Amino acid sequence: ATQEGNEASTRAILSGTNIHWESDDKISLLYNSENKQFTLTDGAGSTSGKFSGEAGQSTSYTAVYPYQENASLSGNDVTNVTLPATQTATDNSFDKNAALMMAQSNSNTLNFKNVVGYVKVKPTFNCTRIDLKAFDNSAVLAGTGTVSYNNGEPKLDLSNAETKNDAITLTGDIKAGNYYYIAVPPVTLKAGWTIEFTAKDNGKLYSRKGTNPITFTRNKVTDLGEFATTGDYWYDPVRADQEVDLGLTITIGTKNYKVIFAKSNLTKDGLATNEYDYGDYFAWGAIKPWYTEIDKTSSSWTATWEKSGGYSITNAPFYNSSTDSYTKYTPGDALEASDDAARQILKGDWRIPTTEIWAALVNNSTKVWDSTNKGYKFENNDQTLFLPAAGNVWGTSFEKVGSSGRYWSGTTASWNRTAYYLHFGDVNLNAQDSGSRNQGFPVRPVRLVEVSQSQQ
């Protein structure tokens, strides 16, 4: 069995621009209704190898690398071939389980052709994962589909895949200064792309986007270049000095996460300038404020309303006035990313805190009302988080500004017309109060960083 050469070539070990077979490589040999597993027995470390196994006589054979347990031959095509959405990072190479190749032959000599192309990146900082995504979520980057030989130009069709992924994740010990390759299908991302690097030292997410269309081609490498934390191309608007780590952790399922708070409240454009600013007011499930500006010149604030009636129930997301009920989210549900103002505005992995996160903050920090700046201070891990008493908006009325703080959680309450929120005043503090989803509350974004037990 031999391999097709290219600017990066394919297969198990990448050495310069040549690909070498690797010990214990396996292929699917398909003929008639059979799918036989053959294993490399000679040629490890070279571009030509011998595969051994048992197969019956046939006038033609089709082969797929790597071995695909569920693959079957359908005419000249092979069905149930998987390009994995999660790939293992390999220094200066790629995940061999994603390096799809195909061969057809009338003899026992197989000349493999690449099915996929590759995206090449070089981070200058240690990472735990790299995520490549279609910017408009419309292109399929991974899944289980059909491969056709196409006269030596194999084509991968994922259009009918039961599970379609618009992102590919590269995971593992990703070391600074090495190149990494992501196996991708031949596809054009018409709305552009995003690539996200999760830093190993602090879990920070670095995101870059390309707004122009990009085409990935079979048997070719698309080099996205070098990525450094100091680059001016990142589009996550939250800097490291705008974060607060109070040393809090929460458990979700079987995994533990460190909670990182934004230092200031959310606005329609990003984060407020400083921690004492109130930011903007959001209804639960709304991703932007319902006013264009607030007039704060008098003691009773007024606004120029984008929605008539302001923060009234008839304007609430997913409210059906004919049935007087909400059509989305039942008690205990968490906000989806598409309905989370923090995620939509800040991008990356920012989100509105769950009610469990607010409880962790209240129960695991020193807290005190700040009568000078009008808000609550939470202290732990030699860090301080300040939440200003921004009040709330009910209908078109701004209420209790400077005396009360109400901060949304991303969790619906026991009655689905309401959601949980953190509530405080100068003499009270409640991590799990609940209120109508149409009210306008400030938002304090958080992000979660997975940690091991030894890191806690």
CSV table of C-alpha atoms in Angstrom, one decimal:
chain,number,residue,atom,x,y,z
A,1,ALA,CA,0.0,0.0,0.0
A,2,THR,CA,1.3,3.4,-1.0
A,3,GLN,CA,0.2,6.9,-0.2
A,4,GLU,CA,-0.5,10.1,-2.2
A,5,GLY,CA,2.1,12.8,-1.7
A,6,ASN,CA,1.1,16.5,-1.2
A,7,GLU,CA,2.1,19.6,0.6
A,8,ALA,CA,1.5,17.9,3.8
A,9,SER,CA,0.6,14.5,2.7
A,10,THR,CA,-1.4,12.2,4.9
A,11,ARG,CA,-1.1,9.5,7.4
A,12,ALA,CA,0.3,8.4,10.5
A,13,ILE,CA,3.6,10.1,11.0
A,14,LEU,CA,4.4,13.4,9.3
A,15,SER,CA,8.1,13.8,8.6
A,16,GLY,CA,8.8,17.0,6.8
A,17,THR,CA,6.5,16.9,3.9
A,18,ASN,CA,6.4,13.1,3.7
A,19,ILE,CA,4.0,10.8,5.5
A,20,HIS,CA,5.1,7.4,6.8
A,21,TRP,CA,3.0,4.4,7.7
A,22,GLU,CA,3.0,3.7,11.4
A,23,SER,CA,3.2,0.4,13.2
A,24,ASP,CA,-0.1,-1.3,13.8
A,25,ASP,CA,-1.9,0.9,11.2
A,26,LYS,CA,-5.2,-0.7,10.1
A,27,ILE,CA,-7.3,-0.4,7.0
A,28,SER,CA,-10.8,-1.6,5.9
A,29,LEU,CA,-10.6,-3.8,2.8
A,30,LEU,CA,-14.1,-3.9,1.2
A,31,TYR,CA,-15.4,-6.1,-1.5
A,32,ASN,CA,-18.9,-7.5,-2.2
A,33,SER,CA,-20.6,-7.3,1.2
A,34,GLU,CA,-17.4,-7.8,3.2
A,35,ASN,CA,-15.4,-5.4,5.4
A,36,LYS,CA,-12.1,-7.0,6.4
A,37,GLN,CA,-9.6,-5.5,8.8
A,38,PHE,CA,-6.0,-5.6,7.6
A,39,THR,CA,-3.0,-4.6,9.7
A,40,LEU,CA,0.4,-3.2,8.7
A,41,THR,CA,3.0,-5.9,9.0
A,42,ASP,CA,5.9,-4.4,7.1
A,43,GLY,CA,7.0,-0.9,6.1
A,44,ALA,CA,6.5,1.1,9.3
A,45,GLY,CA,8.4,4.3,8.9
A,46,SER,CA,8.2,4.4,5.1
A,47,THR,CA,5.7,5.6,2.5
A,48,SER,CA,5.1,2.1,1.3
A,49,GLY,CA,3.8,-0.8,3.5
A,50,LYS,CA,2.4,-4.3,3.5
A,51,PHE,CA,-0.9,-5.0,5.1
A,52,SER,CA,-1.9,-8.5,6.1
A,53,GLY,CA,-5.3,-10.1,6.8
A,54,GLU,CA,-7.8,-12.6,5.4
A,55,ALA,CA,-10.0,-11.8,2.4
A,56,GLY,CA,-11.7,-13.8,-0.4
A,57,GLN,CA,-11.1,-13.5,-4.1
A,58,SER,CA,-12.6,-10.5,-5.9
A,59,THR,CA,-12.2,-8.7,-9.2
A,60,SER,CA,-11.8,-5.4,-7.4
A,61,TYR,CA,-11.1,-4.1,-3.9
A,62,THR,CA,-11.8,-0.8,-2.2
A,63,ALA,CA,-9.9,0.2,0.9
A,64,VAL,CA,-10.3,2.9,3.5
A,65,TYR,CA,-7.8,4.2,6.1
A,66,PRO,CA,-8.1,4.1,9.0
A,67,TYR,CA,-10.2,1.0,9.7
A,68,GLN,CA,-13.9,1.8,9.8
A,69,GLU,CA,-15.8,-0.9,11.7
A,70,ASN,CA,-19.2,0.0,10.4
A,71,ALA,CA,-18.3,0.9,6.8
A,72,SER,CA,-19.8,-1.0,3.9
A,73,LEU,CA,-19.5,-1.0,0.1
A,74,SER,CA,-22.3,0.5,-1.9
A,75,GLY,CA,-21.5,0.4,-5.6
A,76,ASN,CA,-18.2,2.3,-5.9
A,77,ASP,CA,-18.9,4.3,-2.7
A,78,VAL,CA,-18.2,3.5,0.9
A,79,THR,CA,-20.8,4.4,3.5
A,80,ASN,CA,-20.6,4.9,7.2
A,81,VAL,CA,-17.1,6.5,7.1
A,82,THR,CA,-16.4,8.9,10.0
A,83,LEU,CA,-14.4,12.1,10.1
A,84,PRO,CA,-14.2,12.6,13.9
A,85,ALA,CA,-15.3,15.9,15.4
A,86,THR,CA,-12.8,15.4,18.3
A,87,GLN,CA,-9.2,14.8,17.2
A,88,THR,CA,-6.1,14.1,19.2
A,89,ALA,CA,-3.4,16.7,19.0
A,90,THR,CA,-0.1,15.3,17.8
A,91,ASP,CA,3.1,17.4,17.8
A,92,ASN,CA,4.0,18.6,14.3
A,93,SER,CA,1.4,16.1,12.9
A,94,PHE,CA,-2.2,15.1,13.0
A,95,ASP,CA,-4.5,12.5,14.5
A,96,LYS,CA,-4.1,9.4,12.5
A,97,ASN,CA,-7.7,8.4,13.2
A,98,ALA,CA,-8.8,11.5,11.3
A,99,ALA,CA,-6.5,11.1,8.3
A,100,LEU,CA,-9.1,9.6,5.9
A,101,MET,CA,-7.7,7.9,2.7
A,102,MET,CA,-9.3,5.7,0.1
A,103,ALA,CA,-8.0,3.3,-2.5
A,104,GLN,CA,-9.5,1.2,-5.3
A,105,SER,CA,-7.7,-1.6,-7.2
A,106,ASN,CA,-8.1,-4.6,-9.4
A,107,SER,CA,-5.1,-6.3,-7.7
A,108,ASN,CA,-3.5,-6.5,-4.3
A,109,THR,CA,-1.7,-3.2,-4.7
A,110,LEU,CA,-3.4,-0.3,-3.2
A,111,ASN,CA,-2.6,3.3,-3.9
A,112,PHE,CA,-4.2,5.4,-1.3
A,113,LYS,CA,-5.6,8.9,-2.0
A,114,ASN,CA,-6.3,11.6,0.6
A,115,VAL,CA,-10.0,12.2,1.3
A,116,VAL,CA,-9.4,15.2,3.6
A,117,GLY,CA,-7.4,18.4,3.7
A,118,TYR,CA,-5.6,19.9,6.7
A,119,VAL,CA,-5.6,23.1,8.6
A,120,LYS,CA,-2.2,24.0,10.0
A,121,VAL,CA,-1.7,26.2,13.1
A,122,LYS,CA,1.2,27.1,15.4
A,123,PRO,CA,0.3,28.4,18.9
A,124,THR,CA,3.1,30.1,20.8
A,125,PHE,CA,1.6,29.3,24.1
A,126,ASN,CA,0.6,25.9,25.7
A,127,CYS,CA,-3.0,24.9,25.2
A,128,THR,CA,-5.4,22.2,26.2
A,129,ARG,CA,-7.6,22.5,23.1
A,130,ILE,CA,-8.1,24.2,19.7
A,131,ASP,CA,-11.6,24.6,18.2
A,132,LEU,CA,-12.1,25.3,14.5
A,133,LYS,CA,-15.7,26.4,13.7
A,134,ALA,CA,-17.7,27.5,10.8
A,135,PHE,CA,-18.6,31.1,11.6
A,136,ASP,CA,-22.2,30.9,10.5
A,137,ASN,CA,-22.7,27.3,11.9
A,138,SER,CA,-23.9,26.3,8.4
A,139,ALA,CA,-21.1,24.2,7.1
A,140,VAL,CA,-20.5,20.6,8.2
A,141,LEU,CA,-17.0,19.9,9.3
A,142,ALA,CA,-17.3,16.5,10.8
A,143,GLY,CA,-19.6,13.5,11.0
A,144,THR,CA,-20.3,10.1,9.4
A,145,GLY,CA,-20.9,10.1,5.7
A,146,THR,CA,-20.1,8.5,2.3
A,147,VAL,CA,-16.8,8.5,0.4
A,148,SER,CA,-16.7,8.0,-3.3
A,149,TYR,CA,-13.4,7.3,-5.2
A,150,ASN,CA,-14.2,9.7,-8.0
A,151,ASN,CA,-11.5,8.6,-10.4
A,152,GLY,CA,-8.7,9.1,-7.9
A,153,GLU,CA,-10.1,12.3,-6.4
A,154,PRO,CA,-12.0,11.0,-3.4
A,155,LYS,CA,-15.0,13.0,-2.2
A,156,LEU,CA,-16.5,12.9,1.3
A,157,ASP,CA,-20.2,13.7,1.4
A,158,LEU,CA,-21.5,14.6,4.9
A,159,SER,CA,-24.8,16.2,3.8
A,160,ASN,CA,-26.9,13.2,4.9
A,161,ALA,CA,-25.0,12.5,8.1
A,162,GLU,CA,-27.2,11.8,11.1
A,163,THR,CA,-24.8,13.7,13.3
A,164,LYS,CA,-23.4,16.8,11.8
A,165,ASN,CA,-20.8,19.0,13.5
A,166,ASP,CA,-20.0,22.5,12.5
A,167,ALA,CA,-16.8,22.5,14.6
A,168,ILE,CA,-13.8,20.3,15.1
A,169,THR,CA,-11.9,20.1,18.4
A,170,LEU,CA,-8.3,19.3,18.8
A,171,THR,CA,-7.5,18.1,22.3
A,172,GLY,CA,-4.4,17.1,24.2
A,173,ASP,CA,-1.1,18.5,25.4
A,174,ILE,CA,-0.6,21.2,22.8
A,175,LYS,CA,2.9,22.6,23.2
A,176,ALA,CA,4.0,26.1,22.4
A,177,GLY,CA,6.1,26.4,19.2
A,178,ASN,CA,4.8,23.2,17.6
A,179,TYR,CA,2.7,22.9,14.5
A,180,TYR,CA,-0.6,21.1,14.7
A,181,TYR,CA,-2.8,19.8,11.9
A,182,ILE,CA,-6.6,19.5,11.9
A,183,ALA,CA,-8.2,17.1,9.4
A,184,VAL,CA,-11.0,18.8,7.5
A,185,PRO,CA,-13.4,17.9,4.7
A,186,PRO,CA,-13.2,19.7,1.4
A,187,VAL,CA,-15.7,22.6,2.0
A,188,THR,CA,-16.1,26.3,1.7
A,189,LEU,CA,-16.9,28.3,4.8
A,190,LYS,CA,-18.9,31.0,3.1
A,191,ALA,CA,-19.3,33.2,6.1
A,192,GLY,CA,-15.8,32.8,7.4
A,193,TRP,CA,-14.4,30.9,10.3
A,194,THR,CA,-13.4,31.1,14.0
A,195,ILE,CA,-10.5,29.4,15.7
A,196,GLU,CA,-10.3,29.3,19.5
A,197,PHE,CA,-7.3,28.4,21.7
A,198,THR,CA,-7.8,27.4,25.3
A,199,ALA,CA,-4.6,28.4,27.3
A,200,LYS,CA,-3.2,25.7,29.6
A,201,ASP,CA,-1.9,28.0,32.3
A,202,ASN,CA,-5.1,30.0,33.1
A,203,GLY,CA,-7.9,28.4,31.0
A,204,LYS,CA,-8.4,31.7,29.1
A,205,LEU,CA,-10.0,31.4,25.7
A,206,TYR,CA,-8.4,33.2,22.8
A,207,SER,CA,-10.6,33.6,19.7
A,208,ARG,CA,-9.8,34.8,16.3
A,209,LYS,CA,-12.2,35.0,13.3
A,210,GLY,CA,-11.8,35.4,9.6
A,211,THR,CA,-14.8,37.1,8.0
A,212,ASN,CA,-13.9,36.2,4.4
A,213,PRO,CA,-14.9,32.9,2.8
A,214,ILE,CA,-12.2,30.2,3.2
A,215,THR,CA,-12.0,26.9,1.2
A,216,PHE,CA,-10.5,23.7,2.4
A,217,THR,CA,-9.3,21.5,-0.4
A,218,ARG,CA,-8.6,17.7,-0.5
A,219,ASN,CA,-4.9,16.8,-0.3
A,220,LYS,CA,-3.9,20.4,0.5
A,221,VAL,CA,-2.8,22.2,3.7
A,222,THR,CA,-4.4,25.6,4.7
A,223,ASP,CA,-1.9,27.4,6.9
A,224,LEU,CA,-3.6,29.8,9.3
A,225,GLY,CA,-0.3,30.8,10.7
A,226,GLU,CA,1.1,31.5,14.1
A,227,PHE,CA,-0.9,32.6,17.1
A,228,ALA,CA,0.4,34.5,20.2
A,229,THR,CA,-1.5,35.7,23.3
A,230,THR,CA,-0.1,39.2,22.6
A,231,GLY,CA,-1.6,39.3,19.1
A,232,ASP,CA,-4.0,42.1,18.1
A,233,TYR,CA,-6.2,39.8,16.2
A,234,TRP,CA,-8.2,38.2,19.1
A,235,TYR,CA,-11.8,39.2,19.2
A,236,ASP,CA,-12.7,38.2,22.7
A,237,PRO,CA,-13.2,41.7,24.2
A,238,VAL,CA,-12.3,40.7,27.8
A,239,ARG,CA,-8.7,41.3,28.9
A,240,ALA,CA,-7.0,39.4,31.7
A,241,ASP,CA,-7.1,42.5,34.0
A,242,GLN,CA,-10.9,42.6,33.5
A,243,GLU,CA,-11.3,39.2,35.3
A,244,VAL,CA,-11.5,38.2,38.9
A,245,ASP,CA,-10.6,34.8,40.3
A,246,LEU,CA,-12.0,34.3,43.8
A,247,GLY,CA,-10.8,30.7,43.9
A,248,LEU,CA,-14.4,29.4,43.7
A,249,THR,CA,-15.1,26.0,42.1
A,250,ILE,CA,-18.3,24.2,41.2
A,251,THR,CA,-19.1,20.7,40.1
A,252,ILE,CA,-21.1,19.9,37.0
A,253,GLY,CA,-21.7,16.2,36.5
A,254,THR,CA,-18.4,14.5,37.3
A,255,LYS,CA,-16.2,17.5,36.4
A,256,ASN,CA,-14.9,20.4,38.5
A,257,TYR,CA,-14.7,24.0,37.2
A,258,LYS,CA,-13.1,27.1,38.4
A,259,VAL,CA,-15.3,30.2,38.2
A,260,ILE,CA,-13.9,33.3,36.7
A,261,PHE,CA,-15.9,36.5,37.0
A,262,ALA,CA,-15.8,39.5,34.8
A,263,LYS,CA,-14.7,42.5,36.8
A,264,SER,CA,-17.6,44.8,35.6
A,265,ASN,CA,-21.2,44.5,34.4
A,266,LEU,CA,-22.3,43.7,30.9
A,267,THR,CA,-23.2,46.4,28.4
A,268,LYS,CA,-24.7,46.0,24.9
A,269,ASP,CA,-21.1,46.5,23.5
A,270,GLY,CA,-19.0,44.5,26.0
A,271,LEU,CA,-18.1,45.2,29.6
A,272,ALA,CA,-18.7,48.4,31.5
A,273,THR,CA,-15.6,50.7,31.9
A,274,ASN,CA,-15.2,50.0,35.6
A,275,GLU,CA,-16.6,47.9,38.4
A,276,TYR,CA,-18.8,50.7,39.7
A,277,ASP,CA,-20.6,51.2,36.5
A,278,TYR,CA,-24.1,49.7,36.3
A,279,GLY,CA,-23.9,48.5,32.8
A,280,ASP,CA,-27.1,47.8,30.8
A,281,TYR,CA,-30.3,46.1,31.8
A,282,PHE,CA,-31.5,42.9,30.2
A,283,ALA,CA,-34.6,40.8,30.4
A,284,TRP,CA,-34.1,37.1,31.0
A,285,GLY,CA,-33.4,35.5,27.6
A,286,ALA,CA,-32.9,38.8,25.8
A,287,ILE,CA,-29.5,39.5,24.2
A,288,LYS,CA,-29.7,43.2,24.1
A,289,PRO,CA,-31.3,46.1,26.1
A,290,TRP,CA,-34.8,47.3,25.1
A,291,TYR,CA,-33.8,51.0,25.0
A,292,THR,CA,-31.4,53.1,22.9
A,293,GLU,CA,-30.3,55.4,25.7
A,294,ILE,CA,-31.0,56.3,29.4
A,295,ASP,CA,-31.4,59.8,30.6
A,296,LYS,CA,-29.9,60.0,34.1
A,297,THR,CA,-30.0,63.7,34.6
A,298,SER,CA,-32.9,63.6,37.0
A,299,SER,CA,-33.5,61.5,40.1
A,300,SER,CA,-36.1,59.5,38.2
A,301,TRP,CA,-34.3,58.0,35.2
A,302,THR,CA,-36.1,57.8,31.8
A,303,ALA,CA,-35.2,56.1,28.6
A,304,THR,CA,-35.7,56.2,24.9
A,305,TRP,CA,-37.5,52.9,24.4
A,306,GLU,CA,-36.9,50.5,21.6
A,307,LYS,CA,-39.8,48.4,22.7
A,308,SER,CA,-43.1,50.1,23.6
A,309,GLY,CA,-43.9,49.4,27.2
A,310,GLY,CA,-40.3,48.8,28.1
A,311,TYR,CA,-39.7,45.7,30.3
A,312,SER,CA,-43.3,44.4,30.2
A,313,ILE,CA,-44.3,40.8,30.0
A,314,THR,CA,-45.7,41.3,26.4
A,315,ASN,CA,-42.1,42.1,25.3
A,316,ALA,CA,-40.5,39.1,27.1
A,317,PRO,CA,-38.7,36.5,24.9
A,318,PHE,CA,-40.8,33.4,24.3
A,319,TYR,CA,-43.9,34.9,25.9
A,320,ASN,CA,-47.2,33.9,24.2
A,321,SER,CA,-49.9,36.5,25.0
A,322,SER,CA,-52.7,34.4,23.6
A,323,THR,CA,-52.0,31.6,26.1
A,324,ASP,CA,-50.4,33.8,28.8
A,325,SER,CA,-47.5,31.4,29.0
A,326,TYR,CA,-43.9,31.0,27.9
A,327,THR,CA,-43.1,28.7,25.0
A,328,LYS,CA,-39.5,28.0,25.9
A,329,TYR,CA,-37.7,26.8,29.1
A,330,THR,CA,-39.3,24.8,31.9
A,331,PRO,CA,-38.4,25.0,35.6
A,332,GLY,CA,-34.7,24.3,36.3
A,333,ASP,CA,-33.6,24.8,32.7
A,334,ALA,CA,-30.4,26.7,31.9
A,335,LEU,CA,-30.2,29.4,29.2
A,336,GLU,CA,-29.0,28.2,25.9
A,337,ALA,CA,-26.0,30.0,24.4
A,338,SER,CA,-28.2,31.6,21.7
A,339,ASP,CA,-30.3,33.3,24.5
A,340,ASP,CA,-27.5,34.2,26.8
A,341,ALA,CA,-26.6,37.9,26.6
A,342,ALA,CA,-23.1,37.4,28.0
A,343,ARG,CA,-22.3,34.7,25.4
A,344,GLN,CA,-23.7,36.6,22.5
A,345,ILE,CA,-22.0,39.9,23.3
A,346,LEU,CA,-18.7,38.8,24.7
A,347,LYS,CA,-18.5,35.6,22.6
A,348,GLY,CA,-15.9,33.0,23.8
A,349,ASP,CA,-17.1,30.9,26.7
A,350,TRP,CA,-18.6,33.8,28.7
A,351,ARG,CA,-22.1,33.2,30.2
A,352,ILE,CA,-24.6,34.4,32.7
A,353,PRO,CA,-24.0,32.6,36.0
A,354,THR,CA,-26.2,29.7,37.0
A,355,THR,CA,-28.0,30.0,40.4
A,356,GLU,CA,-25.4,27.4,41.7
A,357,ILE,CA,-22.6,29.8,40.8
A,358,TRP,CA,-24.3,32.7,42.8
A,359,ALA,CA,-24.7,30.3,45.7
A,360,ALA,CA,-21.0,29.4,45.6
A,361,LEU,CA,-20.1,33.1,45.7
A,362,VAL,CA,-22.3,33.8,48.6
A,363,ASN,CA,-21.4,30.7,50.6
A,364,ASN,CA,-17.6,30.8,50.0
A,365,SER,CA,-16.5,34.4,50.4
A,366,THR,CA,-16.4,37.2,52.9
A,367,LYS,CA,-19.1,39.7,52.0
A,368,VAL,CA,-20.0,43.2,53.1
A,369,TRP,CA,-22.2,46.1,52.0
A,370,ASP,CA,-20.1,49.0,50.7
A,371,SER,CA,-22.0,52.1,51.8
A,372,THR,CA,-19.7,54.5,50.0
A,373,ASN,CA,-19.9,52.9,46.6
A,374,LYS,CA,-23.4,51.4,47.1
A,375,GLY,CA,-23.0,47.8,46.4
A,376,TYR,CA,-21.7,44.4,47.7
A,377,LYS,CA,-18.1,43.4,48.0
A,378,PHE,CA,-17.1,39.7,48.0
A,379,GLU,CA,-13.6,38.8,49.0
A,380,ASN,CA,-11.7,35.5,48.8
A,381,ASN,CA,-8.4,34.2,47.4
A,382,ASP,CA,-6.9,37.7,48.0
A,383,GLN,CA,-9.3,39.1,45.4
A,384,THR,CA,-12.3,41.3,45.6
A,385,LEU,CA,-15.4,41.3,43.4
A,386,PHE,CA,-17.7,44.3,43.6
A,387,LEU,CA,-21.3,44.3,42.4
A,388,PRO,CA,-23.0,47.7,42.2
A,389,ALA,CA,-26.5,48.2,43.4
A,390,ALA,CA,-27.8,48.9,39.9
A,391,GLY,CA,-31.5,48.4,40.8
A,392,ASN,CA,-33.8,47.0,38.1
A,393,VAL,CA,-36.3,48.1,35.4
A,394,TRP,CA,-40.0,47.2,35.6
A,395,GLY,CA,-42.0,48.3,32.6
A,396,THR,CA,-40.5,51.8,32.0
A,397,SER,CA,-39.6,52.5,35.6
A,398,PHE,CA,-36.0,52.3,36.9
A,399,GLU,CA,-36.3,51.1,40.5
A,400,LYS,CA,-34.1,51.0,43.6
A,401,VAL,CA,-31.0,52.3,41.8
A,402,GLY,CA,-28.3,52.6,44.3
A,403,SER,CA,-30.0,50.7,47.1
A,404,SER,CA,-30.7,47.2,45.6
A,405,GLY,CA,-28.8,44.8,43.4
A,406,ARG,CA,-30.6,42.2,41.3
A,407,TYR,CA,-28.4,40.1,39.0
A,408,TRP,CA,-29.8,37.4,36.7
A,409,SER,CA,-28.8,33.8,36.9
A,410,GLY,CA,-29.2,31.6,33.8
A,411,THR,CA,-31.6,29.3,35.5
A,412,THR,CA,-35.4,29.3,35.4
A,413,ALA,CA,-37.1,29.1,38.8
A,414,SER,CA,-39.7,26.6,40.0
A,415,TRP,CA,-42.4,28.5,38.2
A,416,ASN,CA,-41.2,29.0,34.6
A,417,ARG,CA,-42.6,32.5,34.3
A,418,THR,CA,-39.7,33.4,36.6
A,419,ALA,CA,-36.0,33.0,36.8
A,420,TYR,CA,-33.5,32.9,39.7
A,421,TYR,CA,-31.4,35.9,40.5
A,422,LEU,CA,-28.9,37.2,43.1
A,423,HIS,CA,-30.6,39.8,45.3
A,424,PHE,CA,-29.1,42.2,47.8
A,425,GLY,CA,-29.6,45.4,49.6
A,426,ASP,CA,-27.8,47.1,52.5
A,427,VAL,CA,-29.1,44.5,55.0
A,428,ASN,CA,-30.1,41.5,53.0
A,429,LEU,CA,-28.4,39.0,50.6
A,430,ASN,CA,-30.1,36.2,48.8
A,431,ALA,CA,-28.4,34.0,46.3
A,432,GLN,CA,-31.6,32.5,45.0
A,433,ASP,CA,-34.4,34.9,44.8
A,434,SER,CA,-36.8,34.7,41.8
A,435,GLY,CA,-38.6,37.2,39.7
A,436,SER,CA,-40.5,37.7,36.4
A,437,ARG,CA,-38.5,37.0,33.3
A,438,ASN,CA,-39.5,40.3,31.7
A,439,GLN,CA,-37.7,42.5,34.2
A,440,GLY,CA,-34.6,44.4,33.3
A,441,PHE,CA,-31.6,43.3,35.5
A,442,PRO,CA,-27.9,43.8,35.2
A,443,VAL,CA,-25.7,40.9,34.2
A,444,ARG,CA,-22.3,39.9,35.6
A,445,PRO,CA,-20.6,37.5,33.2
A,446,VAL,CA,-18.6,34.4,34.2
A,447,ARG,CA,-16.6,31.8,32.5
A,448,LEU,CA,-15.7,28.3,33.7
A,449,VAL,CA,-12.3,26.6,33.5
A,450,GLU,CA,-12.2,22.8,34.0
A,451,VAL,CA,-9.7,21.8,36.7
A,452,SER,CA,-8.5,18.5,38.0
A,453,GLN,CA,-8.8,17.5,41.7
A,454,SER,CA,-5.1,18.2,42.2
A,455,GLN,CA,-5.6,21.8,41.0
A,456,GLN,CA,-8.3,22.7,43.4
